[in-house]
PDB file of C-alpha atoms in Angstrom:
ATOM      1  CA  UNK A   1       4.370  -4.602  -2.048  1.00  0.00           C
ATOM      2  CA  UNK A   2       6.635  -2.242  -0.116  1.00  0.00           C
ATOM      3  CA  UNK A   3      10.155  -3.486   0.582  1.00  0.00           C
ATOM      4  CA  UNK A   4      10.918  -3.425   4.312  1.00  0.00           C
ATOM      5  CA  UNK A   5      14.572  -3.051   5.250  1.00  0.00           C
ATOM      6  CA  UNK A   6      16.811  -2.896   8.317  1.00  0.00           C
ATOM      7  CA  UNK A   7      20.211  -1.259   8.717  1.00  0.00           C
ATOM      8  CA  UNK A   8      22.410  -2.778  11.441  1.00  0.00           C
ATOM      9  CA  UNK A   9      25.477  -1.604  13.378  1.00  0.00           C
ATOM     10  CA  UNK A  10      24.212   1.982  13.343  1.00  0.00           C
ATOM     11  CA  UNK A  11      26.251   4.606  15.219  1.00  0.00           C
ATOM     12  CA  UNK A  12      24.160   7.560  16.405  1.00  0.00           C
ATOM     13  CA  UNK A  13      26.077  10.832  16.028  1.00  0.00           C
ATOM     14  CA  UNK A  14      23.247  12.911  17.468  1.00  0.00           C
ATOM     15  CA  UNK A  15      19.448  12.793  17.442  1.00  0.00           C
ATOM     16  CA  UNK A  16      18.362  12.037  13.889  1.00  0.00           C
ATOM     17  CA  UNK A  17      21.895  11.653  12.498  1.00  0.00           C
ATOM     18  CA  UNK A  18      23.692   8.307  12.085  1.00  0.00           C
ATOM     19  CA  UNK A  19      26.667   6.555  10.511  1.00  0.00           C
ATOM     20  CA  UNK A  20      26.511   3.035   9.092  1.00  0.00           C
ATOM     21  CA  UNK A  21      27.736   0.855   6.237  1.00  0.00           C
ATOM     22  CA  UNK A  22      25.857   0.178   2.993  1.00  0.00           C
ATOM     23  CA  UNK A  23      27.467  -0.533  -0.392  1.00  0.00           C
ATOM     24  CA  UNK A  24      26.810   1.918  -3.243  1.00  0.00           C
ATOM     25  CA  UNK A  25      24.865  -0.612  -5.338  1.00  0.00           C
ATOM     26  CA  UNK A  26      22.314  -0.965  -2.508  1.00  0.00           C
ATOM     27  CA  UNK A  27      22.011   2.809  -2.177  1.00  0.00           C
ATOM     28  CA  UNK A  28      20.901   2.902  -5.804  1.00  0.00           C
ATOM     29  CA  UNK A  29      17.857   0.779  -4.896  1.00  0.00           C
ATOM     30  CA  UNK A  30      16.331   3.954  -3.432  1.00  0.00           C
ATOM     31  CA  UNK A  31      16.088   5.639  -6.837  1.00  0.00           C
ATOM     32  CA  UNK A  32      18.186   7.990  -8.889  1.00  0.00           C
ATOM     33  CA  UNK A  33      20.475   9.926  -6.521  1.00  0.00           C
ATOM     34  CA  UNK A  34      20.740  13.704  -6.541  1.00  0.00           C
ATOM     35  CA  UNK A  35      24.501  13.438  -7.041  1.00  0.00           C
ATOM     36  CA  UNK A  36      27.399  10.990  -7.354  1.00  0.00           C
ATOM     37  CA  UNK A  37      30.404  12.659  -5.767  1.00  0.00           C
ATOM     38  CA  UNK A  38      33.049  11.784  -3.179  1.00  0.00           C
ATOM     39  CA  UNK A  39      33.383   8.671  -1.053  1.00  0.00           C
ATOM     40  CA  UNK A  40      30.412   8.917   1.339  1.00  0.00           C
ATOM     41  CA  UNK A  41      26.741   8.300   0.533  1.00  0.00           C
ATOM     42  CA  UNK A  42      23.986  10.417   2.131  1.00  0.00           C
ATOM     43  CA  UNK A  43      20.447   9.182   2.820  1.00  0.00           C
ATOM     44  CA  UNK A  44      17.365  11.022   4.094  1.00  0.00           C
ATOM     45  CA  UNK A  45      14.761   8.979   6.047  1.00  0.00           C
ATOM     46  CA  UNK A  46      11.207  10.346   5.997  1.00  0.00           C
ATOM     47  CA  UNK A  47       9.765   7.491   8.092  1.00  0.00           C
ATOM     48  CA  UNK A  48      11.650   4.991  10.236  1.00  0.00           C
ATOM     49  CA  UNK A  49      12.069   3.316  13.614  1.00  0.00           C
ATOM     50  CA  UNK A  50      15.482   3.721  15.223  1.00  0.00           C
ATOM     51  CA  UNK A  51      16.362   1.215  17.950  1.00  0.00           C
ATOM     52  CA  UNK A  52      19.286   2.604  19.992  1.00  0.00           C
ATOM     53  CA  UNK A  53      19.578  -0.618  21.999  1.00  0.00           C
ATOM     54  CA  UNK A  54      19.964  -2.953  19.026  1.00  0.00           C
ATOM     55  CA  UNK A  55      21.613  -0.182  16.939  1.00  0.00           C
ATOM     56  CA  UNK A  56      19.235  -0.705  14.019  1.00  0.00           C
ATOM     57  CA  UNK A  57      17.092   1.460  11.751  1.00  0.00           C
ATOM     58  CA  UNK A  58      13.899  -0.165  10.430  1.00  0.00           C
ATOM     59  CA  UNK A  59      12.302   1.476   7.394  1.00  0.00           C
ATOM     60  CA  UNK A  60      10.504   0.986   4.095  1.00  0.00           C
ATOM     61  CA  UNK A  61      12.470   1.483   0.890  1.00  0.00           C
ATOM     62  CA  UNK A  62      10.130   4.175  -0.433  1.00  0.00           C
ATOM     63  CA  UNK A  63      10.677   6.245   2.741  1.00  0.00           C
ATOM     64  CA  UNK A  64      14.331   6.887   1.822  1.00  0.00           C
ATOM     65  CA  UNK A  65      15.830   9.452  -0.549  1.00  0.00           C
ATOM     66  CA  UNK A  66      19.426   9.162  -1.750  1.00  0.00           C
ATOM     67  CA  UNK A  67      21.046  12.599  -1.813  1.00  0.00           C
ATOM     68  CA  UNK A  68      24.419  11.241  -2.842  1.00  0.00           C
ATOM     69  CA  UNK A  69      25.970   7.911  -3.800  1.00  0.00           C
ATOM     70  CA  UNK A  70      29.660   7.745  -2.981  1.00  0.00           C
ATOM     71  CA  UNK A  71      32.339   5.274  -3.941  1.00  0.00           C
ATOM     72  CA  UNK A  72      32.646   3.592  -0.523  1.00  0.00           C
ATOM     73  CA  UNK A  73      30.238   1.847   1.851  1.00  0.00           C
ATOM     74  CA  UNK A  74      30.328   4.718   4.374  1.00  0.00           C
ATOM     75  CA  UNK A  75      26.879   6.261   4.770  1.00  0.00           C
ATOM     76  CA  UNK A  76      25.556   9.300   6.603  1.00  0.00           C
ATOM     77  CA  UNK A  77      21.848   8.910   7.370  1.00  0.00           C
ATOM     78  CA  UNK A  78      19.596  11.779   8.431  1.00  0.00           C
ATOM     79  CA  UNK A  79      16.003  12.033   9.602  1.00  0.00           C
ATOM     80  CA  UNK A  80      13.802  14.405   7.602  1.00  0.00           C
ATOM     81  CA  UNK A  81      12.231  15.379  10.934  1.00  0.00           C
ATOM     82  CA  UNK A  82      13.232  14.584  14.494  1.00  0.00           C
ATOM     83  CA  UNK A  83      11.971  11.195  15.737  1.00  0.00           C
ATOM     84  CA  UNK A  84      10.237  12.899  18.654  1.00  0.00           C
ATOM     85  CA  UNK A  85       8.457  15.329  16.305  1.00  0.00           C
ATOM     86  CA  UNK A  86       7.387  12.434  14.104  1.00  0.00           C
ATOM     87  CA  UNK A  87       5.764  10.706  17.073  1.00  0.00           C
ATOM     88  CA  UNK A  88       4.317  13.827  18.702  1.00  0.00           C
ATOM     89  CA  UNK A  89       1.019  13.583  16.793  1.00  0.00           C
ATOM     90  CA  UNK A  90       0.352  10.208  18.398  1.00  0.00           C
ATOM     91  CA  UNK A  91      -0.140  11.527  21.919  1.00  0.00           C
ATOM     92  CA  UNK A  92       1.871  13.154  24.669  1.00  0.00           C
ATOM     93  CA  UNK A  93       2.128   9.859  26.580  1.00  0.00           C
ATOM     94  CA  UNK A  94       3.832   8.069  23.678  1.00  0.00           C
ATOM     95  CA  UNK A  95       7.015   6.117  24.237  1.00  0.00           C
ATOM     96  CA  UNK A  96       9.633   5.959  21.499  1.00  0.00           C
ATOM     97  CA  UNK A  97      12.646   4.490  23.310  1.00  0.00           C
ATOM     98  CA  UNK A  98      13.120   1.001  24.697  1.00  0.00           C
ATOM     99  CA  UNK A  99      14.599   2.678  27.789  1.00  0.00           C
ATOM    100  CA  UNK A 100      11.100   4.000  28.546  1.00  0.00           C
ATOM    101  CA  UNK A 101       9.362   0.617  28.484  1.00  0.00           C
ATOM    102  CA  UNK A 102       7.719  -0.419  31.721  1.00  0.00           C
ATOM    103  CA  UNK A 103       8.972  -3.376  33.749  1.00  0.00           C
ATOM    104  CA  UNK A 104       6.314  -5.677  32.275  1.00  0.00           C
ATOM    105  CA  UNK A 105       7.163  -4.671  28.709  1.00  0.00           C
ATOM    106  CA  UNK A 106      10.822  -5.363  29.408  1.00  0.00           C
ATOM    107  CA  UNK A 107       9.981  -8.731  30.933  1.00  0.00           C
ATOM    108  CA  UNK A 108       8.062  -9.632  27.775  1.00  0.00           C
ATOM    109  CA  UNK A 109      11.019  -8.642  25.579  1.00  0.00           C
ATOM    110  CA  UNK A 110      13.394 -10.626  27.793  1.00  0.00           C
ATOM    111  CA  UNK A 111      11.234 -13.740  27.387  1.00  0.00           C
ATOM    112  CA  UNK A 112      11.055 -13.206  23.639  1.00  0.00           C
ATOM    113  CA  UNK A 113      14.832 -12.869  23.455  1.00  0.00           C
ATOM    114  CA  UNK A 114      15.292 -16.067  25.449  1.00  0.00           C
ATOM    115  CA  UNK A 115      12.689 -18.202  23.666  1.00  0.00           C
ATOM    116  CA  UNK A 116      12.136 -16.935  20.108  1.00  0.00           C
ATOM    117  CA  UNK A 117      14.469 -16.731  17.088  1.00  0.00           C
ATOM    118  CA  UNK A 118      15.982 -13.411  15.880  1.00  0.00           C
ATOM    119  CA  UNK A 119      13.282 -12.603  13.311  1.00  0.00           C
ATOM    120  CA  UNK A 120      10.603 -12.906  16.010  1.00  0.00           C
ATOM    121  CA  UNK A 121      12.687 -10.862  18.453  1.00  0.00           C
ATOM    122  CA  UNK A 122      12.737  -8.121  15.824  1.00  0.00           C
ATOM    123  CA  UNK A 123       8.990  -8.453  15.202  1.00  0.00           C
ATOM    124  CA  UNK A 124       8.183  -8.343  18.931  1.00  0.00           C
ATOM    125  CA  UNK A 125      10.271  -5.232  19.527  1.00  0.00           C
ATOM    126  CA  UNK A 126       8.802  -3.460  16.502  1.00  0.00           C
ATOM    127  CA  UNK A 127       5.280  -4.373  17.594  1.00  0.00           C
ATOM    128  CA  UNK A 128       5.749  -3.116  21.138  1.00  0.00           C
ATOM    129  CA  UNK A 129       7.446   0.103  20.017  1.00  0.00           C
ATOM    130  CA  UNK A 130       4.581   0.853  17.629  1.00  0.00           C
ATOM    131  CA  UNK A 131       1.987   0.161  20.318  1.00  0.00           C
ATOM    132  CA  UNK A 132       3.716   2.296  22.954  1.00  0.00           C
ATOM    133  CA  UNK A 133       4.130   5.120  20.436  1.00  0.00           C
ATOM    134  CA  UNK A 134       0.318   5.310  20.349  1.00  0.00           C
ATOM    135  CA  UNK A 135      -0.756   4.040  23.763  1.00  0.00           C
ATOM    136  CA  UNK A 136       1.026   4.262  27.093  1.00  0.00           C
ATOM    137  CA  UNK A 137       0.699   1.266  29.369  1.00  0.00           C
ATOM    138  CA  UNK A 138       2.628  -1.772  30.494  1.00  0.00           C
ATOM    139  CA  UNK A 139       2.362  -5.499  29.976  1.00  0.00           C
ATOM    140  CA  UNK A 140       1.524  -7.680  32.968  1.00  0.00           C
ATOM    141  CA  UNK A 141       2.712 -11.276  33.031  1.00  0.00           C
ATOM    142  CA  UNK A 142       0.053 -13.879  33.705  1.00  0.00           C
ATOM    143  CA  UNK A 143       0.246 -17.646  33.750  1.00  0.00           C
ATOM    144  CA  UNK A 144       2.900 -19.343  31.650  1.00  0.00           C
ATOM    145  CA  UNK A 145       3.848 -17.077  28.691  1.00  0.00           C
ATOM    146  CA  UNK A 146       0.792 -14.806  28.725  1.00  0.00           C
ATOM    147  CA  UNK A 147       1.033 -11.017  28.942  1.00  0.00           C
ATOM    148  CA  UNK A 148      -1.940  -8.629  29.167  1.00  0.00           C
ATOM    149  CA  UNK A 149      -1.861  -4.897  28.529  1.00  0.00           C
ATOM    150  CA  UNK A 150      -2.596  -2.655  31.495  1.00  0.00           C
ATOM    151  CA  UNK A 151      -4.527  -0.676  32.527  1.00  0.00           C
ATOM    152  CA  UNK A 152      -7.017  -1.482  29.723  1.00  0.00           C
ATOM    153  CA  UNK A 153      -6.647  -5.115  28.659  1.00  0.00           C
ATOM    154  CA  UNK A 154      -7.745  -4.452  25.064  1.00  0.00           C
ATOM    155  CA  UNK A 155      -5.064  -6.858  23.796  1.00  0.00           C
ATOM    156  CA  UNK A 156      -2.941  -9.628  25.209  1.00  0.00           C
ATOM    157  CA  UNK A 157      -0.114 -11.686  23.803  1.00  0.00           C
ATOM    158  CA  UNK A 158       1.198 -15.217  24.288  1.00  0.00           C
ATOM    159  CA  UNK A 159       4.802 -16.121  23.465  1.00  0.00           C
ATOM    160  CA  UNK A 160       4.801 -19.438  21.577  1.00  0.00           C
ATOM    161  CA  UNK A 161       8.369 -20.792  21.264  1.00  0.00           C
ATOM    162  CA  UNK A 162       7.370 -24.195  19.864  1.00  0.00           C
ATOM    163  CA  UNK A 163       5.886 -22.673  16.696  1.00  0.00           C
ATOM    164  CA  UNK A 164       8.039 -19.510  16.875  1.00  0.00           C
ATOM    165  CA  UNK A 165       5.108 -17.080  16.859  1.00  0.00           C
ATOM    166  CA  UNK A 166       3.168 -14.583  18.939  1.00  0.00           C
ATOM    167  CA  UNK A 167      -0.512 -15.287  19.533  1.00  0.00           C
ATOM    168  CA  UNK A 168      -2.468 -12.057  20.072  1.00  0.00           C
ATOM    169  CA  UNK A 169      -6.063 -11.691  21.223  1.00  0.00           C
ATOM    170  CA  UNK A 170      -7.911  -8.378  20.905  1.00  0.00           C
ATOM    171  CA  UNK A 171     -11.159  -7.296  22.536  1.00  0.00           C
ATOM    172  CA  UNK A 172     -14.108  -7.570  20.173  1.00  0.00           C
ATOM    173  CA  UNK A 173     -15.841 -10.215  18.037  1.00  0.00           C
ATOM    174  CA  UNK A 174     -14.435 -11.368  14.708  1.00  0.00           C
ATOM    175  CA  UNK A 175     -17.079  -9.384  12.822  1.00  0.00           C
ATOM    176  CA  UNK A 176     -15.700  -6.165  14.297  1.00  0.00           C
ATOM    177  CA  UNK A 177     -12.360  -6.734  12.505  1.00  0.00           C
ATOM    178  CA  UNK A 178     -13.319  -8.509   9.263  1.00  0.00           C
ATOM    179  CA  UNK A 179     -13.273  -5.429   7.034  1.00  0.00           C
ATOM    180  CA  UNK A 180      -9.767  -4.300   7.989  1.00  0.00           C
ATOM    181  CA  UNK A 181      -7.841  -7.394   9.065  1.00  0.00           C
ATOM    182  CA  UNK A 182      -4.929  -8.171   6.739  1.00  0.00           C
ATOM    183  CA  UNK A 183      -3.967 -11.223   8.800  1.00  0.00           C
ATOM    184  CA  UNK A 184      -6.001 -14.411   9.355  1.00  0.00           C
ATOM    185  CA  UNK A 185      -8.314 -13.974  12.344  1.00  0.00           C
ATOM    186  CA  UNK A 186     -10.539 -16.348  14.296  1.00  0.00           C
ATOM    187  CA  UNK A 187     -12.867 -16.375  17.281  1.00  0.00           C
ATOM    188  CA  UNK A 188     -11.372 -16.656  20.754  1.00  0.00           C
ATOM    189  CA  UNK A 189     -14.259 -17.034  23.211  1.00  0.00           C
ATOM    190  CA  UNK A 190     -16.057 -13.969  21.877  1.00  0.00           C
ATOM    191  CA  UNK A 191     -12.885 -12.010  21.168  1.00  0.00           C
ATOM    192  CA  UNK A 192     -10.546 -12.186  18.151  1.00  0.00           C
ATOM    193  CA  UNK A 193      -7.242 -14.039  17.823  1.00  0.00           C
ATOM    194  CA  UNK A 194      -4.470 -13.746  15.229  1.00  0.00           C
ATOM    195  CA  UNK A 195      -0.786 -14.650  14.890  1.00  0.00           C
ATOM    196  CA  UNK A 196       2.376 -12.634  14.271  1.00  0.00           C
ATOM    197  CA  UNK A 197       4.959 -14.723  12.421  1.00  0.00           C
ATOM    198  CA  UNK A 198       7.577 -12.090  11.537  1.00  0.00           C
ATOM    199  CA  UNK A 199       8.335  -8.361  11.128  1.00  0.00           C
ATOM    200  CA  UNK A 200       6.258  -8.189   7.948  1.00  0.00           C
ATOM    201  CA  UNK A 201       3.110  -8.871  10.033  1.00  0.00           C
ATOM    202  CA  UNK A 202       3.636  -5.938  12.403  1.00  0.00           C
ATOM    203  CA  UNK A 203       1.824  -3.134  10.463  1.00  0.00           C
ATOM    204  CA  UNK A 204      -1.296  -5.291  10.039  1.00  0.00           C
ATOM    205  CA  UNK A 205      -1.096  -6.432  13.667  1.00  0.00           C
ATOM    206  CA  UNK A 206      -0.948  -2.850  14.943  1.00  0.00           C
ATOM    207  CA  UNK A 207      -3.959  -1.907  12.819  1.00  0.00           C
ATOM    208  CA  UNK A 208      -5.976  -4.777  14.293  1.00  0.00           C
ATOM    209  CA  UNK A 209      -4.884  -4.022  17.854  1.00  0.00           C
ATOM    210  CA  UNK A 210      -5.931  -0.390  17.647  1.00  0.00           C
ATOM    211  CA  UNK A 211      -9.307  -1.331  16.219  1.00  0.00           C
ATOM    212  CA  UNK A 212     -10.012  -3.314  19.409  1.00  0.00           C
ATOM    213  CA  UNK A 213     -12.911  -2.228  21.580  1.00  0.00           C
ATOM    214  CA  UNK A 214     -11.660  -0.001  24.391  1.00  0.00           C
ATOM    215  CA  UNK A 215     -13.142   0.503  27.845  1.00  0.00           C
ATOM    216  CA  UNK A 216     -12.677   4.257  27.650  1.00  0.00           C
TER     217      UNK A 216
END
Protein backbone atom coordinates (compact mmCIF):
# COMPACT_ATOMS: atom_id res chain seq x y z
CA UNK A 1 0.00 0.00 0.00
CA UNK A 2 1.33 3.43 -0.96
CA UNK A 3 1.83 5.89 1.89
CA UNK A 4 -0.09 9.11 1.27
CA UNK A 5 1.31 12.23 2.92
CA UNK A 6 0.57 15.94 3.29
CA UNK A 7 2.97 18.80 3.98
CA UNK A 8 1.39 21.83 5.69
CA UNK A 9 2.38 25.49 6.10
CA UNK A 10 3.99 25.51 2.66
CA UNK A 11 5.41 28.82 1.38
CA UNK A 12 5.47 29.06 -2.42
CA UNK A 13 8.63 30.80 -3.63
CA UNK A 14 7.64 30.54 -7.29
CA UNK A 15 5.74 28.06 -9.46
CA UNK A 16 6.98 24.59 -8.56
CA UNK A 17 9.32 25.74 -5.78
CA UNK A 18 8.40 25.79 -2.07
CA UNK A 19 9.75 26.12 1.46
CA UNK A 20 8.41 24.14 4.41
CA UNK A 21 9.45 22.31 7.57
CA UNK A 22 10.16 18.58 7.85
CA UNK A 23 12.62 16.97 10.28
CA UNK A 24 15.58 15.06 8.83
CA UNK A 25 14.41 11.67 10.15
CA UNK A 26 11.19 12.02 8.11
CA UNK A 27 13.14 12.98 5.00
CA UNK A 28 14.93 9.64 5.26
CA UNK A 29 11.59 7.85 4.79
CA UNK A 30 11.89 8.70 1.09
CA UNK A 31 14.93 6.47 0.61
CA UNK A 32 18.67 6.88 0.66
CA UNK A 33 19.48 10.54 -0.08
CA UNK A 34 21.93 11.60 -2.77
CA UNK A 35 23.90 13.58 -0.18
CA UNK A 36 24.00 14.62 3.48
CA UNK A 37 25.48 18.10 3.58
CA UNK A 38 24.60 21.47 5.11
CA UNK A 39 21.53 22.49 7.07
CA UNK A 40 18.74 22.39 4.45
CA UNK A 41 17.10 19.30 2.94
CA UNK A 42 16.06 19.22 -0.74
CA UNK A 43 13.16 17.16 -2.11
CA UNK A 44 12.00 16.56 -5.69
CA UNK A 45 8.27 15.83 -6.25
CA UNK A 46 7.42 13.84 -9.39
CA UNK A 47 3.67 13.76 -8.68
CA UNK A 48 1.71 15.93 -6.26
CA UNK A 49 -1.23 18.26 -5.68
CA UNK A 50 -0.34 21.72 -4.39
CA UNK A 51 -3.15 23.67 -2.72
CA UNK A 52 -2.17 27.36 -2.59
CA UNK A 53 -5.26 28.24 -0.54
CA UNK A 54 -4.64 25.75 2.27
CA UNK A 55 -0.84 25.95 1.74
CA UNK A 56 -0.48 22.18 1.52
CA UNK A 57 1.23 19.67 -0.77
CA UNK A 58 -0.48 16.27 -1.09
CA UNK A 59 1.65 13.43 -2.44
CA UNK A 60 2.54 9.75 -2.23
CA UNK A 61 5.80 8.79 -0.55
CA UNK A 62 7.15 6.98 -3.61
CA UNK A 63 6.69 10.14 -5.72
CA UNK A 64 9.43 11.96 -3.77
CA UNK A 65 13.21 11.81 -4.15
CA UNK A 66 15.52 13.16 -1.45
CA UNK A 67 18.45 14.98 -3.05
CA UNK A 68 19.89 16.06 0.27
CA UNK A 69 19.20 15.55 3.97
CA UNK A 70 20.37 18.47 6.07
CA UNK A 71 20.75 18.89 9.80
CA UNK A 72 17.73 21.18 10.30
CA UNK A 73 14.01 20.95 9.53
CA UNK A 74 14.23 23.54 6.72
CA UNK A 75 13.26 21.99 3.39
CA UNK A 76 13.34 23.22 -0.19
CA UNK A 77 10.83 21.31 -2.33
CA UNK A 78 10.83 21.33 -6.12
CA UNK A 79 8.52 19.95 -8.79
CA UNK A 80 10.16 17.65 -11.34
CA UNK A 81 7.91 19.31 -13.93
CA UNK A 82 5.68 22.36 -13.71
CA UNK A 83 2.22 21.65 -12.25
CA UNK A 84 0.60 23.08 -15.38
CA UNK A 85 2.70 20.81 -17.62
CA UNK A 86 1.78 17.82 -15.48
CA UNK A 87 -1.92 18.53 -15.96
CA UNK A 88 -1.72 19.55 -19.63
CA UNK A 89 -2.27 15.98 -20.89
CA UNK A 90 -5.67 15.92 -19.19
CA UNK A 91 -7.30 18.49 -21.44
CA UNK A 92 -7.05 22.17 -22.22
CA UNK A 93 -10.14 22.94 -20.12
CA UNK A 94 -8.60 21.48 -16.95
CA UNK A 95 -8.60 23.46 -13.73
CA UNK A 96 -5.72 23.09 -11.30
CA UNK A 97 -6.30 25.99 -8.89
CA UNK A 98 -9.07 26.47 -6.36
CA UNK A 99 -9.27 30.07 -7.59
CA UNK A 100 -10.62 28.70 -10.88
CA UNK A 101 -13.50 26.73 -9.36
CA UNK A 102 -16.95 27.79 -10.45
CA UNK A 103 -19.42 29.37 -8.04
CA UNK A 104 -21.19 26.03 -7.49
CA UNK A 105 -17.94 24.22 -6.75
CA UNK A 106 -17.03 26.90 -4.24
CA UNK A 107 -20.45 26.67 -2.62
CA UNK A 108 -19.96 22.92 -2.22
CA UNK A 109 -16.55 23.44 -0.60
CA UNK A 110 -18.00 26.10 1.71
CA UNK A 111 -20.70 23.67 2.87
CA UNK A 112 -18.11 20.95 3.40
CA UNK A 113 -15.96 23.32 5.45
CA UNK A 114 -18.95 24.30 7.58
CA UNK A 115 -20.40 20.82 8.13
CA UNK A 116 -17.66 18.17 7.82
CA UNK A 117 -14.52 17.51 9.90
CA UNK A 118 -11.00 18.39 8.63
CA UNK A 119 -10.20 14.99 7.12
CA UNK A 120 -13.37 15.17 5.00
CA UNK A 121 -12.64 18.78 4.04
CA UNK A 122 -9.29 17.55 2.73
CA UNK A 123 -10.92 14.62 0.91
CA UNK A 124 -13.57 16.85 -0.68
CA UNK A 125 -11.03 19.37 -1.94
CA UNK A 126 -8.76 16.65 -3.32
CA UNK A 127 -11.71 14.97 -5.04
CA UNK A 128 -12.93 18.16 -6.68
CA UNK A 129 -9.44 19.20 -7.78
CA UNK A 130 -8.87 15.81 -9.40
CA UNK A 131 -12.23 15.94 -11.17
CA UNK A 132 -11.74 19.49 -12.47
CA UNK A 133 -8.23 18.60 -13.66
CA UNK A 134 -9.90 16.14 -16.06
CA UNK A 135 -13.33 17.64 -16.68
CA UNK A 136 -14.42 21.26 -16.70
CA UNK A 137 -17.84 21.99 -15.27
CA UNK A 138 -19.47 23.32 -12.14
CA UNK A 139 -21.56 21.87 -9.35
CA UNK A 140 -25.17 22.99 -9.03
CA UNK A 141 -26.84 22.93 -5.63
CA UNK A 142 -30.14 21.10 -5.44
CA UNK A 143 -32.38 20.35 -2.50
CA UNK A 144 -30.82 20.10 0.94
CA UNK A 145 -27.12 19.10 0.61
CA UNK A 146 -27.23 17.71 -2.93
CA UNK A 147 -24.93 18.94 -5.70
CA UNK A 148 -25.05 17.77 -9.34
CA UNK A 149 -22.32 18.26 -11.93
CA UNK A 150 -23.16 20.49 -14.87
CA UNK A 151 -23.53 20.48 -17.80
CA UNK A 152 -23.47 16.65 -17.91
CA UNK A 153 -24.85 15.24 -14.66
CA UNK A 154 -22.73 12.07 -14.82
CA UNK A 155 -22.11 12.28 -11.06
CA UNK A 156 -23.66 14.00 -8.09
CA UNK A 157 -22.68 14.29 -4.47
CA UNK A 158 -24.51 14.64 -1.16
CA UNK A 159 -22.81 16.12 1.90
CA UNK A 160 -23.66 13.95 4.92
CA UNK A 161 -22.57 15.67 8.16
CA UNK A 162 -24.26 13.19 10.51
CA UNK A 163 -22.06 10.30 9.35
CA UNK A 164 -19.20 12.57 8.21
CA UNK A 165 -19.11 11.27 4.63
CA UNK A 166 -19.82 12.14 1.02
CA UNK A 167 -22.40 10.05 -0.82
CA UNK A 168 -21.71 9.97 -4.57
CA UNK A 169 -23.94 8.60 -7.31
CA UNK A 170 -22.61 7.98 -10.82
CA UNK A 171 -24.54 7.36 -14.02
CA UNK A 172 -24.65 3.68 -14.93
CA UNK A 173 -25.77 0.37 -13.38
CA UNK A 174 -23.71 -1.43 -10.76
CA UNK A 175 -22.60 -4.02 -13.31
CA UNK A 176 -20.88 -1.29 -15.32
CA UNK A 177 -18.50 -0.60 -12.40
CA UNK A 178 -18.02 -4.00 -10.74
CA UNK A 179 -14.71 -4.86 -12.42
CA UNK A 180 -12.93 -1.65 -11.44
CA UNK A 181 -14.56 -0.38 -8.26
CA UNK A 182 -12.18 -0.40 -5.29
CA UNK A 183 -14.87 0.99 -2.98
CA UNK A 184 -18.15 -0.68 -1.95
CA UNK A 185 -20.87 0.13 -4.49
CA UNK A 186 -24.62 -0.44 -4.57
CA UNK A 187 -27.63 0.24 -6.76
CA UNK A 188 -29.26 3.67 -6.61
CA UNK A 189 -32.42 3.52 -8.73
CA UNK A 190 -30.58 2.14 -11.74
CA UNK A 191 -27.40 4.12 -11.13
CA UNK A 192 -24.49 3.37 -8.77
CA UNK A 193 -23.82 4.80 -5.31
CA UNK A 194 -20.68 4.75 -3.16
CA UNK A 195 -19.24 6.64 -0.18
CA UNK A 196 -16.09 8.70 0.36
CA UNK A 197 -14.97 8.50 3.99
CA UNK A 198 -11.54 10.16 3.81
CA UNK A 199 -8.63 11.25 1.57
CA UNK A 200 -7.54 7.64 1.08
CA UNK A 201 -10.78 6.98 -0.87
CA UNK A 202 -10.21 9.76 -3.41
CA UNK A 203 -8.16 7.85 -6.07
CA UNK A 204 -10.72 5.03 -6.20
CA UNK A 205 -13.59 7.53 -6.22
CA UNK A 206 -12.13 9.42 -9.18
CA UNK A 207 -11.68 6.17 -11.10
CA UNK A 208 -15.33 5.26 -10.55
CA UNK A 209 -16.57 8.74 -11.45
CA UNK A 210 -14.72 8.80 -14.75
CA UNK A 211 -16.04 5.37 -15.67
CA UNK A 212 -19.59 6.77 -15.47
CA UNK A 213 -21.68 6.76 -18.62
CA UNK A 214 -21.47 10.15 -20.33
CA UNK A 215 -24.04 11.84 -22.54
CA UNK A 216 -21.39 12.90 -25.04
